[in-house]
Amino acid sequence: MSQLPACPQCGSEYTYEDGMQFVCPECAHEWPKVAEADATEVAKVVRDAVGNVLQDGDTVTVIKDLKVKGSSLVVKVGTKVKNIRLVDGDHDIDCKIDGVGAMGLKSEFVKKA
């Protein structure tokens, strides 16, 4: 007979397997069989065009003229962007640029100031 782990919520030893998870019949708590690898994953490191590591709150400078999609505006070379926020997705940086507004930037087009 295999030894199943006790319920982490209520401590019951009457747990059972259900597909890829364990279930407690007493408190109805469910948890995955395998340890959560996502929690131990290394955080994504975002680097600028020169290789400097970027963090939330940094100030960056745009290194290339960038056309704003859906508008005739252009973000010029040398524009300073303060207080950036790093996000997941195709654009690494969320920010607010004076005269343009809120937008997303790719880290490959900025350098840390």
mmCIF file of C-alpha atoms in Angstrom:
data_model
loop_
_atom_site.group_PDB
_atom_site.id
_atom_site.type_symbol
_atom_site.label_atom_id
_atom_site.label_comp_id
_atom_site.label_asym_id
_atom_site.label_seq_id
_atom_site.Cartn_x
_atom_site.Cartn_y
_atom_site.Cartn_z
ATOM 1 C CA MET A 1 0.000 0.000 0.000
ATOM 2 C CA SER A 2 1.405 3.381 -0.987
ATOM 3 C CA GLN A 3 1.800 6.124 1.579
ATOM 4 C CA LEU A 4 -0.159 9.255 0.633
ATOM 5 C CA PRO A 5 0.633 12.608 2.269
ATOM 6 C CA ALA A 6 -1.639 14.046 4.945
ATOM 7 C CA CYS A 7 -3.817 17.021 4.035
ATOM 8 C CA PRO A 8 -1.806 20.248 4.450
ATOM 9 C CA GLN A 9 -4.951 22.137 5.457
ATOM 10 C CA CYS A 10 -6.616 19.957 8.081
ATOM 11 C CA GLY A 11 -4.028 17.197 8.663
ATOM 12 C CA SER A 12 -6.382 14.366 7.701
ATOM 13 C CA GLU A 13 -4.681 11.125 6.685
ATOM 14 C CA TYR A 14 -7.604 9.978 4.498
ATOM 15 C CA THR A 15 -6.381 11.686 1.321
ATOM 16 C CA TYR A 16 -6.713 10.123 -2.119
ATOM 17 C CA GLU A 17 -5.339 10.682 -5.612
ATOM 18 C CA ASP A 18 -7.505 12.189 -8.331
ATOM 19 C CA GLY A 19 -5.659 12.556 -11.627
ATOM 20 C CA MET A 20 -2.730 14.941 -11.135
ATOM 21 C CA GLN A 21 -3.696 16.061 -7.621
ATOM 22 C CA PHE A 22 -4.452 14.894 -4.103
ATOM 23 C CA VAL A 23 -7.863 15.452 -2.504
ATOM 24 C CA CYS A 24 -8.923 15.512 1.143
ATOM 25 C CA PRO A 25 -12.450 14.088 1.650
ATOM 26 C CA GLU A 26 -12.853 15.777 5.034
ATOM 27 C CA CYS A 27 -12.190 19.439 4.130
ATOM 28 C CA ALA A 28 -12.362 19.155 0.302
ATOM 29 C CA HIS A 29 -8.882 20.704 -0.080
ATOM 30 C CA GLU A 30 -7.085 19.854 -3.352
ATOM 31 C CA TRP A 31 -3.356 20.265 -4.084
ATOM 32 C CA PRO A 32 -1.027 19.142 -6.903
ATOM 33 C CA LYS A 33 0.937 15.886 -6.701
ATOM 34 C CA VAL A 34 4.194 17.467 -7.817
ATOM 35 C CA ALA A 35 5.771 20.288 -5.870
ATOM 36 C CA GLU A 36 5.071 23.667 -7.402
ATOM 37 C CA ALA A 37 8.003 24.367 -9.711
ATOM 38 C CA ASP A 38 6.603 27.807 -10.552
ATOM 39 C CA ALA A 39 7.309 29.132 -7.073
ATOM 40 C CA THR A 40 10.971 28.152 -7.274
ATOM 41 C CA GLU A 41 11.433 29.487 -10.810
ATOM 42 C CA VAL A 42 13.947 32.255 -11.197
ATOM 43 C CA ALA A 43 12.337 35.627 -11.821
ATOM 44 C CA LYS A 44 12.623 36.943 -15.367
ATOM 45 C CA VAL A 45 15.479 39.402 -15.749
ATOM 46 C CA VAL A 46 14.786 42.348 -18.069
ATOM 47 C CA ARG A 47 17.817 44.001 -19.662
ATOM 48 C CA ASP A 48 18.068 47.192 -21.688
ATOM 49 C CA ALA A 49 19.735 47.568 -25.106
ATOM 50 C CA VAL A 50 23.235 47.706 -23.567
ATOM 51 C CA GLY A 51 22.729 44.812 -21.141
ATOM 52 C CA ASN A 52 22.001 46.682 -17.893
ATOM 53 C CA VAL A 53 19.422 45.039 -15.629
ATOM 54 C CA LEU A 54 16.212 47.071 -15.322
ATOM 55 C CA GLN A 55 14.026 47.280 -12.216
ATOM 56 C CA ASP A 56 10.695 48.869 -11.333
ATOM 57 C CA GLY A 57 11.053 52.619 -10.775
ATOM 58 C CA ASP A 58 14.146 53.075 -12.961
ATOM 59 C CA THR A 59 14.584 55.970 -15.380
ATOM 60 C CA VAL A 60 15.390 55.049 -18.986
ATOM 61 C CA THR A 61 16.200 56.904 -22.197
ATOM 62 C CA VAL A 62 14.765 56.003 -25.614
ATOM 63 C CA ILE A 63 17.559 55.126 -28.095
ATOM 64 C CA LYS A 64 15.511 55.119 -31.319
ATOM 65 C CA ASP A 65 12.605 57.141 -32.763
ATOM 66 C CA LEU A 66 9.480 55.117 -32.000
ATOM 67 C CA LYS A 67 6.197 55.586 -33.857
ATOM 68 C CA VAL A 68 3.147 55.388 -31.617
ATOM 69 C CA LYS A 69 0.736 52.834 -33.051
ATOM 70 C CA GLY A 70 -2.631 54.307 -34.050
ATOM 71 C CA SER A 71 -1.355 57.874 -33.889
ATOM 72 C CA SER A 72 0.855 60.283 -35.783
ATOM 73 C CA LEU A 73 2.988 60.893 -32.676
ATOM 74 C CA VAL A 74 6.634 59.883 -32.475
ATOM 75 C CA VAL A 75 8.678 59.305 -29.330
ATOM 76 C CA LYS A 76 12.032 60.932 -30.174
ATOM 77 C CA VAL A 77 15.548 59.664 -29.428
ATOM 78 C CA GLY A 78 16.729 60.861 -26.024
ATOM 79 C CA THR A 79 13.273 61.045 -24.444
ATOM 80 C CA LYS A 80 13.605 60.279 -20.723
ATOM 81 C CA VAL A 81 11.020 58.000 -19.203
ATOM 82 C CA LYS A 82 10.801 58.050 -15.407
ATOM 83 C CA ASN A 83 9.390 55.488 -13.015
ATOM 84 C CA ILE A 84 9.028 52.502 -15.344
ATOM 85 C CA ARG A 85 7.152 49.358 -14.379
ATOM 86 C CA LEU A 86 8.236 45.922 -15.621
ATOM 87 C CA VAL A 87 5.500 43.614 -16.917
ATOM 88 C CA ASP A 88 5.199 40.276 -18.684
ATOM 89 C CA GLY A 89 4.167 40.165 -22.311
ATOM 90 C CA ASP A 90 5.523 41.272 -25.659
ATOM 91 C CA HIS A 91 6.344 44.728 -24.259
ATOM 92 C CA ASP A 92 8.525 44.557 -21.128
ATOM 93 C CA ILE A 93 7.934 48.091 -19.810
ATOM 94 C CA ASP A 94 4.784 50.023 -18.894
ATOM 95 C CA CYS A 95 5.317 53.751 -18.535
ATOM 96 C CA LYS A 96 3.845 57.209 -18.940
ATOM 97 C CA ILE A 97 5.550 59.583 -21.388
ATOM 98 C CA ASP A 98 4.915 63.334 -21.225
ATOM 99 C CA GLY A 99 2.976 64.472 -24.289
ATOM 100 C CA VAL A 100 2.146 60.920 -25.360
ATOM 101 C CA GLY A 101 0.520 59.227 -22.359
ATOM 102 C CA ALA A 102 0.606 55.675 -21.064
ATOM 103 C CA MET A 103 2.264 53.126 -23.301
ATOM 104 C CA GLY A 104 4.287 49.929 -23.431
ATOM 105 C CA LEU A 105 7.911 49.814 -24.537
ATOM 106 C CA LYS A 106 10.238 47.001 -25.448
ATOM 107 C CA SER A 107 13.412 46.916 -23.391
ATOM 108 C CA GLU A 108 15.550 46.609 -26.530
ATOM 109 C CA PHE A 109 14.763 50.252 -27.436
ATOM 110 C CA VAL A 110 15.787 51.875 -24.139
ATOM 111 C CA LYS A 111 18.913 52.276 -22.048
ATOM 112 C CA LYS A 112 19.165 52.877 -18.327
ATOM 113 C CA ALA A 113 19.777 56.524 -17.467
#
